[in-house]
Short mmCIF file of C-alpha atoms in Angstrom, two decimals:
data_model
loop_
_atom_site.label_atom_id
_atom_site.label_comp_id
_atom_site.label_asym_id
_atom_site.label_seq_id
_atom_site.Cartn_x
_atom_site.Cartn_y
_atom_site.Cartn_z
CA MET A 7 -19.97 -71.80 -58.08
CA ASN A 8 -18.03 -72.59 -61.23
CA ARG A 9 -19.84 -75.92 -61.53
CA LEU A 10 -23.22 -74.18 -61.26
CA LEU A 11 -22.27 -71.68 -63.98
CA GLY A 12 -21.14 -74.48 -66.31
CA PHE A 13 -24.40 -76.40 -66.12
CA PRO A 14 -26.49 -74.02 -68.31
CA TRP A 15 -23.76 -74.01 -70.93
CA LEU A 16 -23.81 -77.82 -71.01
CA VAL A 17 -27.57 -77.80 -71.51
CA PHE A 18 -27.22 -75.21 -74.30
CA ALA A 19 -24.54 -77.28 -76.05
CA LEU A 20 -26.69 -80.43 -75.92
CA PHE A 21 -29.64 -78.43 -77.27
CA GLN A 22 -27.54 -77.24 -80.23
CA VAL A 23 -26.50 -80.81 -81.05
CA ALA A 24 -30.13 -81.92 -80.91
CA CYS A 25 -31.19 -79.07 -83.21
CA LYS A 26 -28.53 -79.92 -85.75
CA LYS A 27 -29.59 -83.55 -85.78
CA VAL A 28 -33.25 -82.69 -86.43
CA GLU A 29 -32.22 -80.22 -89.13
CA LYS A 30 -30.17 -82.89 -90.90
CA ASN A 31 -33.03 -85.38 -90.92
CA SER A 32 -35.52 -82.78 -92.24
CA LYS A 33 -33.74 -82.34 -95.58
CA SER A 34 -36.01 -83.32 -98.48
CA ALA A 35 -34.97 -85.47 -101.41
CA PRO A 36 -33.62 -83.58 -104.44
CA LEU A 37 -36.12 -82.81 -107.17
CA PRO A 38 -35.81 -84.70 -110.46
CA ALA A 39 -34.16 -82.98 -113.42
CA TYR A 40 -35.26 -84.02 -116.89
CA ARG A 41 -33.23 -82.98 -119.92
CA GLY A 42 -33.40 -84.18 -123.49
CA LEU A 43 -36.34 -84.96 -125.76
CA PHE A 44 -40.00 -85.10 -124.77
CA VAL A 45 -43.27 -85.87 -126.52
CA LEU A 46 -46.70 -84.51 -125.60
CA ASN A 47 -49.44 -87.12 -126.00
CA GLU A 48 -52.80 -85.41 -126.54
CA GLY A 49 -54.88 -88.32 -125.27
CA GLN A 50 -58.52 -89.09 -126.06
CA TRP A 51 -61.43 -86.77 -125.52
CA THR A 52 -63.08 -87.22 -122.06
CA LEU A 53 -60.69 -90.02 -121.00
CA SER A 54 -58.10 -87.78 -119.28
CA ASN A 55 -55.21 -89.83 -120.64
CA ALA A 56 -52.97 -87.04 -121.94
CA SER A 57 -49.34 -87.48 -120.86
CA ILE A 58 -45.73 -86.38 -121.31
CA ASP A 59 -43.13 -89.01 -122.16
CA TRP A 60 -39.37 -88.53 -121.80
CA ILE A 61 -37.94 -90.26 -124.86
CA ASP A 62 -34.21 -89.42 -124.94
CA PRO A 63 -31.57 -89.96 -123.58
CA ALA A 64 -33.68 -92.25 -121.39
CA TYR A 65 -37.29 -93.36 -121.63
CA GLN A 66 -39.86 -92.69 -118.94
CA ALA A 67 -43.60 -92.66 -119.52
CA ASP A 68 -45.91 -90.02 -118.04
CA ILE A 69 -43.37 -87.93 -116.15
CA PHE A 70 -46.05 -85.39 -115.16
CA GLN A 71 -47.87 -88.07 -113.18
CA ALA A 72 -44.58 -89.16 -111.63
CA THR A 73 -43.52 -85.67 -110.51
CA VAL A 74 -46.83 -83.93 -109.73
CA GLY A 75 -48.83 -86.91 -108.53
CA GLU A 76 -51.84 -86.34 -110.76
CA ARG A 77 -52.80 -87.03 -114.36
CA LEU A 78 -52.00 -84.39 -116.95
CA GLY A 79 -55.68 -84.34 -117.92
CA ASP A 80 -58.12 -84.24 -120.81
CA VAL A 81 -56.71 -83.43 -124.28
CA ALA A 82 -53.34 -81.66 -124.18
CA ASN A 83 -53.82 -79.45 -127.21
CA HIS A 84 -50.71 -77.25 -127.16
CA TRP A 85 -47.45 -76.59 -125.37
CA VAL A 86 -44.80 -73.91 -125.67
CA ARG A 87 -41.56 -73.33 -123.77
CA ASP A 88 -40.52 -69.89 -122.53
CA GLN A 89 -36.97 -70.35 -121.16
CA ASP A 90 -37.48 -72.54 -118.05
CA THR A 91 -41.27 -72.31 -118.07
CA LEU A 92 -43.49 -74.73 -119.99
CA TRP A 93 -47.08 -73.77 -120.78
CA ILE A 94 -49.57 -76.56 -121.56
CA VAL A 95 -53.10 -75.90 -122.83
CA MET A 96 -55.61 -78.55 -121.77
CA ASN A 97 -58.56 -78.33 -124.15
CA GLY A 98 -60.98 -80.77 -122.53
CA ASP A 99 -60.24 -79.64 -118.97
CA ARG A 100 -60.40 -75.93 -119.93
CA LEU A 101 -57.11 -75.47 -118.16
CA LEU A 102 -53.73 -73.79 -118.61
CA ARG A 103 -50.86 -75.45 -116.75
CA LYS A 104 -47.64 -73.61 -115.87
CA ILE A 105 -44.71 -76.01 -115.42
CA GLN A 106 -41.19 -75.43 -114.10
CA LEU A 107 -38.30 -76.97 -116.03
CA PRO A 108 -36.27 -79.14 -115.65
CA THR A 109 -38.18 -80.61 -112.69
CA PHE A 110 -41.60 -80.62 -114.39
CA GLN A 111 -43.10 -79.43 -111.12
CA GLN A 112 -46.35 -77.48 -111.52
CA ILE A 113 -46.18 -73.78 -110.65
CA GLY A 114 -49.89 -73.12 -111.04
CA THR A 115 -53.01 -73.42 -113.20
CA LEU A 116 -55.67 -71.18 -114.68
CA SER A 117 -59.22 -72.35 -115.44
CA PHE A 118 -61.31 -71.01 -118.34
CA PRO A 119 -65.11 -70.46 -118.28
CA LEU A 120 -67.69 -73.10 -119.04
CA GLY A 121 -68.31 -73.34 -122.77
CA SER A 122 -64.74 -72.45 -123.67
CA SER A 123 -62.34 -74.79 -125.47
CA PRO A 124 -58.80 -73.39 -125.22
CA ARG A 125 -56.47 -74.14 -128.11
CA GLU A 126 -53.16 -72.26 -128.08
CA PHE A 127 -51.16 -70.03 -125.71
CA LEU A 128 -49.28 -66.93 -126.85
CA ARG A 129 -47.23 -64.86 -124.38
CA LEU A 130 -47.11 -61.18 -125.36
CA SER A 131 -45.18 -59.85 -122.36
CA SER A 132 -44.44 -60.69 -118.73
CA GLU A 133 -47.95 -59.55 -117.79
CA ARG A 134 -50.03 -60.25 -120.91
CA ALA A 135 -50.88 -63.38 -122.87
CA TYR A 136 -53.61 -64.75 -125.14
CA VAL A 137 -55.34 -68.12 -125.25
CA ASN A 138 -57.76 -68.60 -128.13
CA SER A 139 -60.87 -70.77 -127.85
CA LEU A 140 -62.27 -73.04 -130.52
CA LEU A 141 -65.99 -73.02 -129.82
CA ASP A 142 -67.04 -69.78 -128.14
CA ALA A 143 -65.47 -67.16 -130.45
CA LYS A 144 -63.23 -65.72 -127.72
CA ILE A 145 -59.57 -64.94 -127.23
CA TYR A 146 -59.03 -64.95 -123.48
CA ARG A 147 -56.63 -62.36 -122.12
CA LEU A 148 -54.60 -63.24 -119.05
CA ASN A 149 -51.71 -62.27 -116.82
CA PRO A 150 -49.18 -65.14 -117.07
CA ALA A 151 -47.36 -64.02 -113.91
CA THR A 152 -50.41 -64.13 -111.62
CA LEU A 153 -52.42 -66.66 -113.68
CA THR A 154 -55.53 -64.48 -113.68
CA LEU A 155 -57.96 -63.71 -116.48
CA LEU A 156 -58.29 -60.13 -117.74
CA SER A 157 -61.68 -58.78 -118.79
CA PRO A 158 -63.15 -58.60 -121.30
CA PRO A 159 -62.01 -61.29 -123.78
CA ILE A 160 -61.69 -60.43 -127.48
CA THR A 161 -64.55 -61.61 -129.67
CA VAL A 162 -63.35 -63.23 -132.92
CA GLU A 163 -65.11 -65.38 -135.53
CA ASN A 164 -65.29 -69.14 -134.95
CA TYR A 165 -63.55 -71.60 -135.16
CA MET A 166 -60.11 -70.42 -134.05
CA GLU A 167 -57.11 -72.73 -134.38
CA SER A 168 -53.66 -71.07 -134.42
CA LEU A 169 -52.08 -67.87 -133.09
CA LEU A 170 -49.09 -66.19 -134.76
CA PRO A 171 -47.32 -62.93 -133.79
CA ALA A 172 -46.00 -61.00 -136.81
CA GLN A 173 -45.18 -57.34 -137.43
CA GLY A 174 -46.58 -56.21 -134.10
CA ARG A 175 -49.93 -57.93 -134.72
CA VAL A 176 -51.44 -61.29 -133.84
CA TRP A 177 -52.88 -63.40 -136.65
CA VAL A 178 -55.53 -66.02 -135.96
CA SER A 179 -56.86 -68.72 -138.29
CA CYS A 180 -60.65 -69.14 -138.22
CA GLY A 181 -61.62 -72.48 -139.72
CA ASN A 182 -64.19 -75.26 -139.72
CA TYR A 183 -65.26 -77.46 -136.86
CA ALA A 184 -68.98 -78.02 -136.36
CA TYR A 185 -70.31 -79.16 -139.74
CA PRO A 186 -72.12 -77.66 -141.66
CA ALA A 187 -70.64 -74.46 -140.19
CA ARG A 188 -67.66 -73.27 -142.22
CA ASN A 189 -65.15 -70.44 -142.23
CA ASN A 190 -62.30 -69.22 -144.41
CA LYS A 191 -60.92 -66.21 -142.52
CA LEU A 192 -57.64 -65.01 -141.13
CA ALA A 193 -58.18 -62.50 -138.31
CA CYS A 194 -55.71 -59.68 -137.66
CA ILE A 195 -55.60 -58.57 -133.99
CA ASP A 196 -54.15 -55.35 -132.57
CA PRO A 197 -52.52 -56.54 -129.30
CA GLU A 198 -52.17 -52.97 -127.99
CA ARG A 199 -55.92 -52.33 -128.14
CA ASP A 200 -56.99 -55.99 -127.86
CA SER A 201 -59.30 -55.65 -130.85
CA VAL A 202 -59.85 -57.09 -134.33
CA LEU A 203 -58.39 -54.85 -137.05
CA PHE A 204 -59.70 -56.78 -140.07
CA TYR A 205 -60.24 -60.20 -141.61
CA VAL A 206 -58.57 -61.71 -144.66
CA THR A 207 -60.94 -63.86 -146.73
CA LEU A 208 -59.05 -66.90 -148.01
CA PRO A 209 -59.84 -68.72 -151.28
CA VAL A 210 -60.13 -72.11 -149.54
CA GLU A 211 -61.93 -72.82 -146.31
CA ASN A 212 -60.70 -74.23 -143.02
CA PRO A 213 -57.36 -72.47 -142.37
CA GLY A 214 -55.33 -74.05 -139.60
CA PRO A 215 -51.54 -73.86 -139.14
CA LEU A 216 -49.69 -70.56 -139.50
CA LEU A 217 -45.98 -69.88 -140.07
CA GLN A 218 -43.92 -66.73 -140.62
CA LEU A 219 -41.34 -67.24 -143.37
CA PRO A 220 -37.82 -65.73 -143.27
CA ASN A 221 -38.87 -63.05 -145.79
CA GLY A 222 -41.66 -61.94 -143.43
CA ASP A 223 -44.59 -63.48 -145.33
CA ILE A 224 -47.26 -65.29 -143.34
CA LEU A 225 -47.89 -68.79 -144.67
CA VAL A 226 -51.41 -70.10 -144.05
CA GLY A 227 -52.24 -73.78 -144.39
CA CYS A 228 -55.86 -74.20 -145.51
CA ARG A 229 -57.14 -77.72 -144.94
CA GLY A 230 -60.23 -77.66 -147.14
CA ASN A 231 -63.38 -79.49 -146.10
CA TYR A 232 -61.91 -83.04 -146.20
CA ALA A 233 -64.39 -83.92 -148.96
CA ASP A 234 -64.65 -82.10 -152.28
CA GLN A 235 -62.24 -79.26 -151.44
CA LYS A 236 -58.54 -79.99 -151.02
CA GLY A 237 -55.96 -77.92 -149.19
CA LEU A 238 -54.07 -74.80 -150.20
CA LEU A 239 -51.12 -72.69 -149.07
CA ALA A 240 -51.59 -68.91 -149.01
CA HIS A 241 -48.78 -66.35 -148.72
CA ILE A 242 -50.00 -63.23 -146.89
CA ASP A 243 -48.39 -59.77 -146.65
CA PRO A 244 -48.12 -59.13 -142.88
CA HIS A 245 -48.41 -55.36 -143.36
CA THR A 246 -51.57 -55.22 -145.48
CA GLY A 247 -53.15 -58.67 -145.23
CA GLN A 248 -53.03 -58.95 -149.03
CA ILE A 249 -52.89 -62.44 -150.50
CA LEU A 250 -49.61 -62.50 -152.42
CA ARG A 251 -49.91 -65.96 -154.00
CA THR A 252 -51.47 -69.34 -153.44
CA VAL A 253 -50.32 -72.92 -153.98
CA PRO A 254 -53.05 -75.56 -154.41
CA LEU A 255 -52.51 -78.93 -152.74
CA ILE A 256 -53.88 -82.38 -153.41
CA THR A 257 -54.25 -83.06 -149.69
CA SER A 258 -55.00 -81.29 -146.39
CA VAL A 259 -52.27 -79.67 -144.29
CA PHE A 260 -52.19 -79.83 -140.47
CA GLN A 261 -48.74 -78.56 -139.41
CA LEU A 262 -46.13 -76.19 -140.85
CA SER A 263 -42.47 -76.05 -139.80
CA GLN A 264 -39.45 -74.36 -141.37
CA TYR A 265 -36.07 -76.12 -141.47
CA GLY A 266 -33.38 -74.52 -143.59
CA ASP A 267 -34.74 -73.15 -146.84
CA ALA A 268 -37.75 -75.46 -146.99
CA VAL A 269 -41.13 -75.73 -145.27
CA TYR A 270 -42.28 -79.14 -144.10
CA MET A 271 -45.96 -79.97 -143.75
CA LEU A 272 -47.93 -82.65 -141.96
CA THR A 273 -50.43 -83.83 -144.57
CA ASP A 274 -52.74 -86.77 -145.19
CA SER A 275 -49.96 -88.53 -147.12
CA GLY A 276 -47.18 -88.03 -144.53
CA ILE A 277 -44.49 -85.37 -144.17
CA THR A 278 -44.51 -83.19 -147.30
CA ARG A 279 -41.73 -80.81 -148.38
CA TYR A 280 -42.53 -77.37 -149.82
CA ASP A 281 -40.07 -74.98 -151.47
CA PRO A 282 -41.47 -71.45 -150.94
CA THR A 283 -39.18 -70.05 -153.64
CA SER A 284 -40.13 -72.39 -156.49
CA ASN A 285 -43.59 -73.45 -155.17
CA GLN A 286 -42.55 -77.08 -155.66
CA VAL A 287 -44.32 -79.62 -153.43
CA ASP A 288 -42.82 -83.07 -152.70
CA TYR A 289 -45.57 -85.31 -151.30
CA GLY A 290 -43.24 -88.30 -151.13
CA PHE A 291 -40.60 -86.73 -148.87
CA LEU A 292 -41.50 -88.89 -145.85
CA SER A 293 -44.72 -90.47 -147.00
CA LYS A 294 -46.57 -93.18 -145.09
CA GLY A 295 -45.36 -95.66 -147.68
CA ARG A 296 -41.72 -94.67 -147.17
CA LEU A 297 -42.24 -94.96 -143.39
CA GLY A 298 -43.73 -98.44 -143.80
CA LEU A 299 -47.15 -97.40 -142.48
CA PRO A 300 -50.61 -98.46 -143.65
CA ALA A 301 -52.83 -95.77 -145.13
CA GLU A 302 -55.21 -95.80 -142.15
CA HIS A 303 -52.52 -94.76 -139.66
CA LEU A 304 -52.72 -91.19 -138.35
CA LEU A 305 -49.55 -89.13 -138.39
CA TYR A 306 -50.06 -86.54 -135.66
CA GLY A 307 -46.87 -84.49 -135.54
CA PHE A 308 -43.20 -84.24 -136.45
CA MET A 309 -39.98 -82.40 -135.67
CA PHE A 310 -36.46 -82.33 -137.03
CA ASP A 311 -34.13 -82.52 -134.02
CA SER A 312 -30.93 -80.65 -134.88
CA THR A 313 -29.06 -82.17 -131.90
CA SER A 314 -29.53 -85.80 -132.92
CA GLN A 315 -29.94 -84.96 -136.62
CA ARG A 316 -33.07 -87.10 -136.74
CA TRP A 317 -36.62 -86.65 -137.92
CA LEU A 318 -39.12 -87.53 -135.20
CA ILE A 319 -42.48 -88.68 -136.55
CA ALA A 320 -45.45 -89.04 -134.17
CA ASN A 321 -47.68 -91.89 -135.32
CA ALA A 322 -51.01 -92.28 -133.50
CA ARG A 323 -51.57 -95.56 -135.36
CA VAL A 324 -55.36 -96.03 -135.64
CA GLY A 325 -56.11 -93.62 -132.80
CA GLY A 326 -57.15 -94.37 -129.23
CA VAL A 327 -54.26 -96.79 -128.74
CA GLN A 328 -50.62 -96.50 -127.74
CA GLY A 329 -48.79 -94.46 -130.35
CA GLU A 330 -45.19 -94.51 -131.50
CA VAL A 331 -42.32 -92.19 -132.36
CA ILE A 332 -40.44 -93.11 -135.52
CA TRP A 333 -36.80 -91.98 -135.57
CA VAL A 334 -35.64 -91.30 -139.14
CA ARG A 335 -32.07 -90.56 -140.28
CA PRO A 336 -31.34 -87.74 -142.77
CA ASP A 337 -31.01 -90.34 -145.54
CA LYS A 338 -34.66 -91.27 -144.74
CA THR A 339 -33.87 -94.70 -143.33
CA ILE A 340 -35.70 -95.66 -140.14
CA GLU A 341 -33.45 -95.93 -137.09
CA LYS A 342 -35.98 -97.15 -134.54
CA ARG A 343 -39.61 -97.16 -133.46
CA GLN A 344 -40.45 -96.19 -129.90
CA ASP A 345 -43.80 -96.77 -128.17
CA VAL A 346 -45.30 -93.71 -126.45
CA GLY A 347 -48.69 -92.54 -125.19
CA VAL A 348 -52.07 -92.02 -126.85
CA PHE A 349 -52.17 -89.56 -129.78
CA PRO A 350 -48.54 -88.35 -129.66
CA ALA A 351 -48.51 -84.90 -131.24
CA LYS A 352 -45.77 -82.44 -130.21
CA PHE A 353 -42.08 -82.60 -129.43
CA LEU A 354 -39.79 -80.56 -127.20
CA ARG A 355 -36.05 -80.52 -126.64
CA TYR A 356 -34.84 -79.01 -123.37
CA PRO A 357 -32.64 -77.14 -122.82
#
C-alpha cells in the first residue's frame, strides 16, 4: 500500500525536474546594451541606406540593422532622445520610428500619408506630438504613446524645416525647396488650439535652423537662395514675434547650436562661431581649410561632446559615399578621422 502511494509522488517529482530543465533551456540571450556616442547617417534619397553607427567607446556600423534585423530606411532626417526613448523621422519612407534605449530595439512605427515628407519630431506631452512635413504644408498631430495620427493636421505655409518650442508656443521655419517657389516666414503655432497664430516675415528668404538663446530670444538662421542672396541671423522676440535685430552673413547657415556663451553654426565655410552679445562672426573657427578639407567636401553636422571634450565634425565628403567623423581637440588640432556611413549628419550621446 505504501509503495502504491509513493509511485504518484515519484512521477510528480520527475515531472518537476523535466519542467525545470525545459525552463532553463528556454531562456533567451540577453539583449545588447549600447552606451556612448552615436552618429545618424541620413543616407541617399531612394537608396534606403540610412544607418546608425556606434562610434565610441567602440565602433560598430549599422547597429539598427544588427539589432532589429532590417535596414533603417530611406533618408533619416531627424532624431531626438526623450529619456530612454529615441525618435527617428524617416523622410523618404514617410515613417516615424520609436526606439528603446540602450538596446536599440524598435518599439513601434507610425506611417504618414502619401504626399507627405516628414522632417522633425516635437513631443508636447505624453499624448501629443507634432511632426512637420516639407512638401504638403501640414503639421501632423499624433499620440506618441499609441503611435496614432490625430485629425485634422495643422495647415502651415510651405516649406517647413524646423520646429522650436518657446514661451508656450511652437515656432516653425517656412523656407525654400522647390525652385522657383520661395518663402521667408516664421510661423507661430498655438499648441493648445493646434492653429497658426501669425507669421513673421523675415528680411531674407529660406529660414531653416532655429535656436532659443539663454535670454529667451529666438535665433533664426536664414540660408538665402544659394545664389545672389546670402544668409542672415534674425533675433526674434518670442512674446510678440518682433524682429529685434539682424546680423548679415557672407554664407548660408544650416545648423545652430549653443555651447557656453557662443553660438556655433554649420555654414558653407565650415563651423562658424557667433557671439550673440557683440554680433561678431568668426568664419575661420573650424573652417574647411583648418580641418584639411577640400572646398567641395560637404560638412553635414557637428557637436561638441562635453564628456570627451572634443568637437565632432560630420563630413559627407563629396556626397553619396562613405562619410567620416573628424575628432577635434579644444585647441583645434585633429585627433583622428573615423569612417562612418553615407551622409553623416547628427550625433547623440547616451546616457
